[in-house]
Amino acid sequence: MKLLTMMAEMLHDFAGLIYPNLCITCDNPMMKQEKLLCTNCLIELPRTYYHLVNGNPVEQIFWGRVSVEKATAYFIFQKGSRYQKLIHQLKYKGAREVGIEMGRMYGNELKQTSYFDAVDLIIPVPLHPVKEQKRGYNQSLLIAEGLAQSLGKPVEFKSLYRKEFTETQTRKGRYDRWENVNSLFAVKNETALSGKHLLLVDDIVTTGATLEACTAVLLEVPGVKVSIATLGYANQ
Ligand SMILES: [Zn+2]
């Protein structure tokens, strides 16, 4: 048994020489027990801790737009920072484990408080079907799955969907444009959502337009409450 363990360890170290386990943000080799981010990058991740702040900047994005119970983001997303790579890998490099692992880590942090205790279901923001087919997955769903694992809440990804229809927005006025974004999403199977507190999940929140549109559609279902969690918060 001991010999087997030793051999497995040697094999792991040998594989590490060929396929070194590199930190996704700083590219330095990692220890066996480190996952995705090296300890240093994990410590230096610019966390927001907004779940500890009432009326935090992410919640403020939605003030006067749609009714959101609670909203927060894992870390500050800054263009050019090494942590931009996290989102880049997740979106464009097919690194699915980034979404799941980051969601899981964030869920573990949120679980330390009662912030999302009242949530019943986790809902990922749907990707445009063509984009999802091209990418092979929806990054928001991966984050939702990671969060679900830590928070112990189920994911529901079929009820909120994005319509395939997209009309060119260039000729439209401001109100029409909003109408257009707003009509991108729809709910099917209302009974799965009615009376539930939903946690809407996306990779990054910037202007909040997409999250606002999803929230508006979800709030049309009787008795629904919506909270929001994203990985990144891009302060404009
Ligand atoms: Zn690192």
PDB file of C-alpha atoms and ligand atoms in Angstrom:
ATOM      1  CA  MET A   1       0.000   0.000   0.000  1.00  0.00           C
ATOM      2  CA  LYS A   2       2.772   2.357   1.031  1.00  0.00           C
ATOM      3  CA  LEU A   3       4.733   1.482  -2.085  1.00  0.00           C
ATOM      4  CA  LEU A   4       1.686   2.193  -4.212  1.00  0.00           C
ATOM      5  CA  THR A   5       1.266   5.588  -2.598  1.00  0.00           C
ATOM      6  CA  MET A   6       4.927   6.352  -3.202  1.00  0.00           C
ATOM      7  CA  MET A   7       4.624   5.312  -6.815  1.00  0.00           C
ATOM      8  CA  ALA A   8       1.514   7.440  -7.232  1.00  0.00           C
ATOM      9  CA  GLU A   9       3.340  10.416  -5.776  1.00  0.00           C
ATOM     10  CA  MET A  10       6.318   9.865  -8.063  1.00  0.00           C
ATOM     11  CA  LEU A  11       3.982   9.621 -11.008  1.00  0.00           C
ATOM     12  CA  HIS A  12       2.295  12.844  -9.951  1.00  0.00           C
ATOM     13  CA  ASP A  13       5.624  14.643  -9.637  1.00  0.00           C
ATOM     14  CA  PHE A  14       6.759  13.212 -12.958  1.00  0.00           C
ATOM     15  CA  ALA A  15       3.542  14.332 -14.653  1.00  0.00           C
ATOM     16  CA  GLY A  16       4.150  17.709 -13.050  1.00  0.00           C
ATOM     17  CA  LEU A  17       7.388  17.977 -15.001  1.00  0.00           C
ATOM     18  CA  ILE A  18       5.595  17.447 -18.274  1.00  0.00           C
ATOM     19  CA  TYR A  19       2.332  19.208 -17.431  1.00  0.00           C
ATOM     20  CA  PRO A  20       3.251  21.495 -14.585  1.00  0.00           C
ATOM     21  CA  ASN A  21       0.406  22.622 -12.394  1.00  0.00           C
ATOM     22  CA  LEU A  22       0.619  26.371 -12.906  1.00  0.00           C
ATOM     23  CA  CYS A  23      -1.212  29.131 -11.103  1.00  0.00           C
ATOM     24  CA  ILE A  24      -3.832  30.482 -13.476  1.00  0.00           C
ATOM     25  CA  THR A  25      -3.058  34.112 -12.649  1.00  0.00           C
ATOM     26  CA  CYS A  26       0.720  34.341 -12.050  1.00  0.00           C
ATOM     27  CA  ASP A  27       1.877  31.246 -14.016  1.00  0.00           C
ATOM     28  CA  ASN A  28       4.144  30.059 -11.199  1.00  0.00           C
ATOM     29  CA  PRO A  29       4.272  26.323 -10.466  1.00  0.00           C
ATOM     30  CA  MET A  30       1.953  25.318  -7.644  1.00  0.00           C
ATOM     31  CA  MET A  31       2.145  22.848  -4.794  1.00  0.00           C
ATOM     32  CA  LYS A  32       0.164  19.645  -5.085  1.00  0.00           C
ATOM     33  CA  GLN A  33      -2.558  20.834  -2.709  1.00  0.00           C
ATOM     34  CA  GLU A  34      -3.007  24.191  -4.446  1.00  0.00           C
ATOM     35  CA  LYS A  35      -5.824  24.422  -6.949  1.00  0.00           C
ATOM     36  CA  LEU A  36      -6.241  26.994  -9.724  1.00  0.00           C
ATOM     37  CA  LEU A  37      -4.631  29.834  -7.759  1.00  0.00           C
ATOM     38  CA  CYS A  38      -1.405  29.680  -5.789  1.00  0.00           C
ATOM     39  CA  THR A  39      -1.687  30.605  -2.121  1.00  0.00           C
ATOM     40  CA  ASN A  40      -0.168  34.003  -2.752  1.00  0.00           C
ATOM     41  CA  CYS A  41      -2.634  34.925  -5.518  1.00  0.00           C
ATOM     42  CA  LEU A  42      -5.502  33.597  -3.417  1.00  0.00           C
ATOM     43  CA  ILE A  43      -4.492  35.794  -0.487  1.00  0.00           C
ATOM     44  CA  GLU A  44      -4.087  38.821  -2.734  1.00  0.00           C
ATOM     45  CA  LEU A  45      -7.377  38.318  -4.616  1.00  0.00           C
ATOM     46  CA  PRO A  46      -9.082  41.736  -4.304  1.00  0.00           C
ATOM     47  CA  ARG A  47     -12.172  40.446  -2.492  1.00  0.00           C
ATOM     48  CA  THR A  48     -15.056  42.877  -2.042  1.00  0.00           C
ATOM     49  CA  TYR A  49     -16.609  41.343   1.117  1.00  0.00           C
ATOM     50  CA  TYR A  50     -19.763  43.161  -0.040  1.00  0.00           C
ATOM     51  CA  HIS A  51     -21.916  40.491   1.597  1.00  0.00           C
ATOM     52  CA  LEU A  52     -20.915  42.166   4.857  1.00  0.00           C
ATOM     53  CA  VAL A  53     -21.997  45.623   3.671  1.00  0.00           C
ATOM     54  CA  ASN A  54     -25.639  46.712   3.504  1.00  0.00           C
ATOM     55  CA  GLY A  55     -26.282  48.916   0.478  1.00  0.00           C
ATOM     56  CA  ASN A  56     -22.935  47.923  -1.051  1.00  0.00           C
ATOM     57  CA  PRO A  57     -21.877  49.223  -4.505  1.00  0.00           C
ATOM     58  CA  VAL A  58     -23.267  46.168  -6.359  1.00  0.00           C
ATOM     59  CA  GLU A  59     -26.654  46.604  -4.677  1.00  0.00           C
ATOM     60  CA  GLN A  60     -26.544  50.303  -5.588  1.00  0.00           C
ATOM     61  CA  ILE A  61     -26.282  49.428  -9.295  1.00  0.00           C
ATOM     62  CA  PHE A  62     -29.896  48.239  -9.177  1.00  0.00           C
ATOM     63  CA  TRP A  63     -31.363  50.998  -7.047  1.00  0.00           C
ATOM     64  CA  GLY A  64     -34.276  52.638  -8.840  1.00  0.00           C
ATOM     65  CA  ARG A  65     -34.183  49.986 -11.576  1.00  0.00           C
ATOM     66  CA  VAL A  66     -35.411  46.641 -10.256  1.00  0.00           C
ATOM     67  CA  SER A  67     -36.114  45.318  -6.793  1.00  0.00           C
ATOM     68  CA  VAL A  68     -33.164  43.204  -5.661  1.00  0.00           C
ATOM     69  CA  GLU A  69     -33.001  41.693  -2.168  1.00  0.00           C
ATOM     70  CA  LYS A  70     -29.238  41.330  -1.881  1.00  0.00           C
ATOM     71  CA  ALA A  71     -26.373  41.632  -4.344  1.00  0.00           C
ATOM     72  CA  THR A  72     -22.668  41.013  -4.093  1.00  0.00           C
ATOM     73  CA  ALA A  73     -19.539  40.068  -6.059  1.00  0.00           C
ATOM     74  CA  TYR A  74     -16.495  37.990  -5.128  1.00  0.00           C
ATOM     75  CA  PHE A  75     -13.714  40.321  -6.257  1.00  0.00           C
ATOM     76  CA  ILE A  76     -12.962  43.636  -7.952  1.00  0.00           C
ATOM     77  CA  PHE A  77     -12.398  43.052 -11.641  1.00  0.00           C
ATOM     78  CA  GLN A  78      -9.773  45.397 -12.999  1.00  0.00           C
ATOM     79  CA  LYS A  79      -8.682  45.393 -16.608  1.00  0.00           C
ATOM     80  CA  GLY A  80      -5.022  44.506 -16.915  1.00  0.00           C
ATOM     81  CA  SER A  81      -4.795  42.945 -13.467  1.00  0.00           C
ATOM     82  CA  ARG A  82      -3.572  39.361 -13.225  1.00  0.00           C
ATOM     83  CA  TYR A  83      -7.037  38.327 -12.061  1.00  0.00           C
ATOM     84  CA  GLN A  84      -8.466  39.290 -15.437  1.00  0.00           C
ATOM     85  CA  LYS A  85      -6.966  35.987 -16.592  1.00  0.00           C
ATOM     86  CA  LEU A  86      -9.463  34.112 -14.442  1.00  0.00           C
ATOM     87  CA  ILE A  87     -12.392  35.469 -16.402  1.00  0.00           C
ATOM     88  CA  HIS A  88     -10.519  35.213 -19.693  1.00  0.00           C
ATOM     89  CA  GLN A  89      -9.750  31.511 -19.120  1.00  0.00           C
ATOM     90  CA  LEU A  90     -13.324  30.911 -18.096  1.00  0.00           C
ATOM     91  CA  LYS A  91     -14.817  32.660 -21.108  1.00  0.00           C
ATOM     92  CA  TYR A  92     -12.437  32.058 -23.948  1.00  0.00           C
ATOM     93  CA  LYS A  93     -10.032  29.259 -23.071  1.00  0.00           C
ATOM     94  CA  GLY A  94     -12.569  26.583 -22.279  1.00  0.00           C
ATOM     95  CA  ALA A  95     -11.331  26.229 -18.709  1.00  0.00           C
ATOM     96  CA  ARG A  96     -14.552  24.943 -17.202  1.00  0.00           C
ATOM     97  CA  GLU A  97     -12.983  24.074 -13.870  1.00  0.00           C
ATOM     98  CA  VAL A  98     -12.269  27.788 -13.330  1.00  0.00           C
ATOM     99  CA  GLY A  99     -15.989  28.533 -13.138  1.00  0.00           C
ATOM    100  CA  ILE A 100     -16.807  25.631 -10.857  1.00  0.00           C
ATOM    101  CA  GLU A 101     -13.818  26.143  -8.552  1.00  0.00           C
ATOM    102  CA  MET A 102     -14.268  29.916  -8.261  1.00  0.00           C
ATOM    103  CA  GLY A 103     -17.980  29.407  -7.573  1.00  0.00           C
ATOM    104  CA  ARG A 104     -17.142  26.829  -4.928  1.00  0.00           C
ATOM    105  CA  MET A 105     -14.589  29.084  -3.230  1.00  0.00           C
ATOM    106  CA  TYR A 106     -16.971  32.037  -3.233  1.00  0.00           C
ATOM    107  CA  GLY A 107     -19.753  29.841  -1.872  1.00  0.00           C
ATOM    108  CA  ASN A 108     -17.514  28.799   1.001  1.00  0.00           C
ATOM    109  CA  GLU A 109     -16.868  32.441   1.843  1.00  0.00           C
ATOM    110  CA  LEU A 110     -20.579  33.359   1.648  1.00  0.00           C
ATOM    111  CA  LYS A 111     -21.516  30.369   3.765  1.00  0.00           C
ATOM    112  CA  GLN A 112     -19.651  31.867   6.734  1.00  0.00           C
ATOM    113  CA  THR A 113     -22.537  34.343   7.050  1.00  0.00           C
ATOM    114  CA  SER A 114     -26.312  34.090   6.757  1.00  0.00           C
ATOM    115  CA  TYR A 115     -26.302  36.408   3.709  1.00  0.00           C
ATOM    116  CA  PHE A 116     -27.929  33.988   1.254  1.00  0.00           C
ATOM    117  CA  ASP A 117     -29.596  31.621   3.733  1.00  0.00           C
ATOM    118  CA  ALA A 118     -33.064  32.562   2.447  1.00  0.00           C
ATOM    119  CA  VAL A 119     -32.215  31.605  -1.159  1.00  0.00           C
ATOM    120  CA  ASP A 120     -34.159  28.633  -2.576  1.00  0.00           C
ATOM    121  CA  LEU A 121     -32.761  28.263  -6.084  1.00  0.00           C
ATOM    122  CA  ILE A 122     -29.651  29.330  -7.982  1.00  0.00           C
ATOM    123  CA  ILE A 123     -30.301  30.603 -11.514  1.00  0.00           C
ATOM    124  CA  PRO A 124     -27.481  31.239 -14.020  1.00  0.00           C
ATOM    125  CA  VAL A 125     -27.875  34.071 -16.532  1.00  0.00           C
ATOM    126  CA  PRO A 126     -28.538  32.243 -19.810  1.00  0.00           C
ATOM    127  CA  LEU A 127     -26.082  32.652 -22.643  1.00  0.00           C
ATOM    128  CA  HIS A 128     -27.214  33.294 -26.180  1.00  0.00           C
ATOM    129  CA  PRO A 129     -27.750  29.804 -27.682  1.00  0.00           C
ATOM    130  CA  VAL A 130     -25.346  30.496 -30.565  1.00  0.00           C
ATOM    131  CA  LYS A 131     -22.643  31.661 -28.157  1.00  0.00           C
ATOM    132  CA  GLU A 132     -23.193  28.688 -25.910  1.00  0.00           C
ATOM    133  CA  GLN A 133     -22.891  26.324 -28.838  1.00  0.00           C
ATOM    134  CA  LYS A 134     -19.674  28.018 -29.934  1.00  0.00           C
ATOM    135  CA  ARG A 135     -18.168  28.024 -26.440  1.00  0.00           C
ATOM    136  CA  GLY A 136     -19.520  24.631 -25.537  1.00  0.00           C
ATOM    137  CA  TYR A 137     -20.829  25.736 -22.165  1.00  0.00           C
ATOM    138  CA  ASN A 138     -22.387  28.606 -20.246  1.00  0.00           C
ATOM    139  CA  GLN A 139     -19.824  30.056 -17.840  1.00  0.00           C
ATOM    140  CA  SER A 140     -22.563  31.357 -15.533  1.00  0.00           C
ATOM    141  CA  LEU A 141     -23.928  27.846 -15.154  1.00  0.00           C
ATOM    142  CA  LEU A 142     -20.477  26.596 -14.076  1.00  0.00           C
ATOM    143  CA  ILE A 143     -20.211  29.342 -11.449  1.00  0.00           C
ATOM    144  CA  ALA A 144     -23.749  28.504 -10.314  1.00  0.00           C
ATOM    145  CA  GLU A 145     -22.807  24.841  -9.962  1.00  0.00           C
ATOM    146  CA  GLY A 146     -19.777  25.716  -7.838  1.00  0.00           C
ATOM    147  CA  LEU A 147     -21.869  28.001  -5.633  1.00  0.00           C
ATOM    148  CA  ALA A 148     -24.518  25.291  -5.351  1.00  0.00           C
ATOM    149  CA  GLN A 149     -21.954  22.782  -4.098  1.00  0.00           C
ATOM    150  CA  SER A 150     -20.827  25.055  -1.262  1.00  0.00           C
ATOM    151  CA  LEU A 151     -24.142  26.668  -0.391  1.00  0.00           C
ATOM    152  CA  GLY A 152     -26.098  23.420  -0.603  1.00  0.00           C
ATOM    153  CA  LYS A 153     -28.800  24.944  -2.818  1.00  0.00           C
ATOM    154  CA  PRO A 154     -30.081  23.508  -6.104  1.00  0.00           C
ATOM    155  CA  VAL A 155     -29.404  25.027  -9.539  1.00  0.00           C
ATOM    156  CA  GLU A 156     -32.313  25.653 -11.881  1.00  0.00           C
ATOM    157  CA  PHE A 157     -31.178  26.471 -15.413  1.00  0.00           C
ATOM    158  CA  LYS A 158     -34.170  25.631 -17.566  1.00  0.00           C
ATOM    159  CA  SER A 159     -36.820  28.103 -16.463  1.00  0.00           C
ATOM    160  CA  LEU A 160     -35.082  31.339 -17.399  1.00  0.00           C
ATOM    161  CA  TYR A 161     -33.975  31.353 -21.008  1.00  0.00           C
ATOM    162  CA  ARG A 162     -32.674  33.701 -23.660  1.00  0.00           C
ATOM    163  CA  LYS A 163     -34.715  34.008 -26.794  1.00  0.00           C
ATOM    164  CA  GLU A 164     -32.889  33.247 -30.004  1.00  0.00           C
ATOM    165  CA  PHE A 165     -34.307  36.354 -31.588  1.00  0.00           C
ATOM    166  CA  THR A 166     -31.968  39.350 -31.727  1.00  0.00           C
ATOM    167  CA  GLU A 167     -32.732  42.390 -33.764  1.00  0.00           C
ATOM    168  CA  THR A 168     -30.145  44.909 -34.797  1.00  0.00           C
ATOM    169  CA  GLN A 169     -30.150  47.612 -32.170  1.00  0.00           C
ATOM    170  CA  THR A 170     -28.430  50.350 -34.125  1.00  0.00           C
ATOM    171  CA  ARG A 171     -31.498  52.044 -35.535  1.00  0.00           C
ATOM    172  CA  LYS A 172     -33.392  52.045 -32.276  1.00  0.00           C
ATOM    173  CA  GLY A 173     -33.794  54.806 -29.747  1.00  0.00           C
ATOM    174  CA  ARG A 174     -32.750  54.594 -26.119  1.00  0.00           C
ATOM    175  CA  TYR A 175     -36.082  53.373 -24.812  1.00  0.00           C
ATOM    176  CA  ASP A 176     -36.452  50.875 -27.633  1.00  0.00           C
ATOM    177  CA  ARG A 177     -32.972  49.603 -26.945  1.00  0.00           C
ATOM    178  CA  TRP A 178     -33.859  48.978 -23.309  1.00  0.00           C
ATOM    179  CA  GLU A 179     -37.034  47.286 -24.475  1.00  0.00           C
ATOM    180  CA  ASN A 180     -34.916  45.152 -26.743  1.00  0.00           C
ATOM    181  CA  VAL A 181     -32.516  44.034 -23.980  1.00  0.00           C
ATOM    182  CA  ASN A 182     -35.464  43.502 -21.707  1.00  0.00           C
ATOM    183  CA  SER A 183     -37.244  41.286 -24.193  1.00  0.00           C
ATOM    184  CA  LEU A 184     -34.192  39.033 -24.660  1.00  0.00           C
ATOM    185  CA  PHE A 185     -35.182  36.849 -21.730  1.00  0.00           C
ATOM    186  CA  ALA A 186     -38.272  34.905 -20.832  1.00  0.00           C
ATOM    187  CA  VAL A 187     -39.483  32.395 -18.256  1.00  0.00           C
ATOM    188  CA  LYS A 188     -41.007  29.028 -18.972  1.00  0.00           C
ATOM    189  CA  ASN A 189     -42.381  26.683 -16.323  1.00  0.00           C
ATOM    190  CA  GLU A 190     -43.361  29.452 -13.893  1.00  0.00           C
ATOM    191  CA  THR A 191     -44.460  26.936 -11.265  1.00  0.00           C
ATOM    192  CA  ALA A 192     -40.837  25.854 -10.722  1.00  0.00           C
ATOM    193  CA  LEU A 193     -40.032  29.419  -9.637  1.00  0.00           C
ATOM    194  CA  SER A 194     -43.191  30.814  -8.062  1.00  0.00           C
ATOM    195  CA  GLY A 195     -42.872  31.869  -4.438  1.00  0.00           C
ATOM    196  CA  LYS A 196     -39.112  31.248  -4.469  1.00  0.00           C
ATOM    197  CA  HIS A 197     -36.138  33.407  -3.544  1.00  0.00           C
ATOM    198  CA  LEU A 198     -33.813  33.156  -6.538  1.00  0.00           C
ATOM    199  CA  LEU A 199     -30.085  33.768  -6.614  1.00  0.00           C
ATOM    200  CA  LEU A 200     -29.216  35.057 -10.079  1.00  0.00           C
ATOM    201  CA  VAL A 201     -25.590  34.350 -11.062  1.00  0.00           C
ATOM    202  CA  ASP A 202     -23.324  35.900 -13.695  1.00  0.00           C
ATOM    203  CA  ASP A 203     -19.556  36.103 -14.257  1.00  0.00           C
ATOM    204  CA  ILE A 204     -19.195  39.895 -14.118  1.00  0.00           C
ATOM    205  CA  VAL A 205     -21.412  42.821 -13.233  1.00  0.00           C
ATOM    206  CA  THR A 206     -20.628  46.117 -14.954  1.00  0.00           C
ATOM    207  CA  THR A 207     -23.642  48.230 -15.911  1.00  0.00           C
ATOM    208  CA  GLY A 208     -26.027  45.562 -14.655  1.00  0.00           C
ATOM    209  CA  ALA A 209     -28.160  45.744 -17.825  1.00  0.00           C
ATOM    210  CA  THR A 210     -28.309  41.986 -18.382  1.00  0.00           C
ATOM    211  CA  LEU A 211     -28.924  41.202 -14.720  1.00  0.00           C
ATOM    212  CA  GLU A 212     -31.586  43.906 -14.613  1.00  0.00           C
ATOM    213  CA  ALA A 213     -33.356  42.425 -17.641  1.00  0.00           C
ATOM    214  CA  CYS A 214     -33.288  38.921 -16.122  1.00  0.00           C
ATOM    215  CA  THR A 215     -34.496  40.210 -12.754  1.00  0.00           C
ATOM    216  CA  ALA A 216     -37.390  42.119 -14.359  1.00  0.00           C
ATOM    217  CA  VAL A 217     -38.573  38.966 -16.132  1.00  0.00           C
ATOM    218  CA  LEU A 218     -38.184  36.800 -13.018  1.00  0.00           C
ATOM    219  CA  LEU A 219     -40.094  39.284 -10.859  1.00  0.00           C
ATOM    220  CA  GLU A 220     -43.126  38.812 -13.095  1.00  0.00           C
ATOM    221  CA  VAL A 221     -43.502  35.325 -11.610  1.00  0.00           C
ATOM    222  CA  PRO A 222     -45.803  35.491  -8.561  1.00  0.00           C
ATOM    223  CA  GLY A 223     -44.080  35.636  -5.178  1.00  0.00           C
ATOM    224  CA  VAL A 224     -40.535  35.655  -6.559  1.00  0.00           C
ATOM    225  CA  LYS A 225     -37.658  37.486  -4.858  1.00  0.00           C
ATOM    226  CA  VAL A 226     -34.296  37.981  -6.568  1.00  0.00           C
ATOM    227  CA  SER A 227     -30.768  38.275  -5.188  1.00  0.00           C
ATOM    228  CA  ILE A 228     -27.604  38.531  -7.254  1.00  0.00           C
ATOM    229  CA  ALA A 229     -24.073  37.133  -7.031  1.00  0.00           C
ATOM    230  CA  THR A 230     -21.251  37.541  -9.542  1.00  0.00           C
ATOM    231  CA  LEU A 231     -17.567  36.666  -9.509  1.00  0.00           C
ATOM    232  CA  GLY A 232     -16.283  40.027 -10.704  1.00  0.00           C
ATOM    233  CA  TYR A 233     -17.407  43.576 -10.099  1.00  0.00           C
ATOM    234  CA  ALA A 234     -16.079  45.975 -12.737  1.00  0.00           C
ATOM    235  CA  ASN A 235     -16.236  49.425 -11.248  1.00  0.00           C
ATOM    236  CA  GLN A 236     -16.784  51.829 -14.127  1.00  0.00           C
TER     237      GLN A 236
HETATM  238 ZN    ZN B   1      -0.270  32.762  -8.428  1.00  0.00          ZN
END
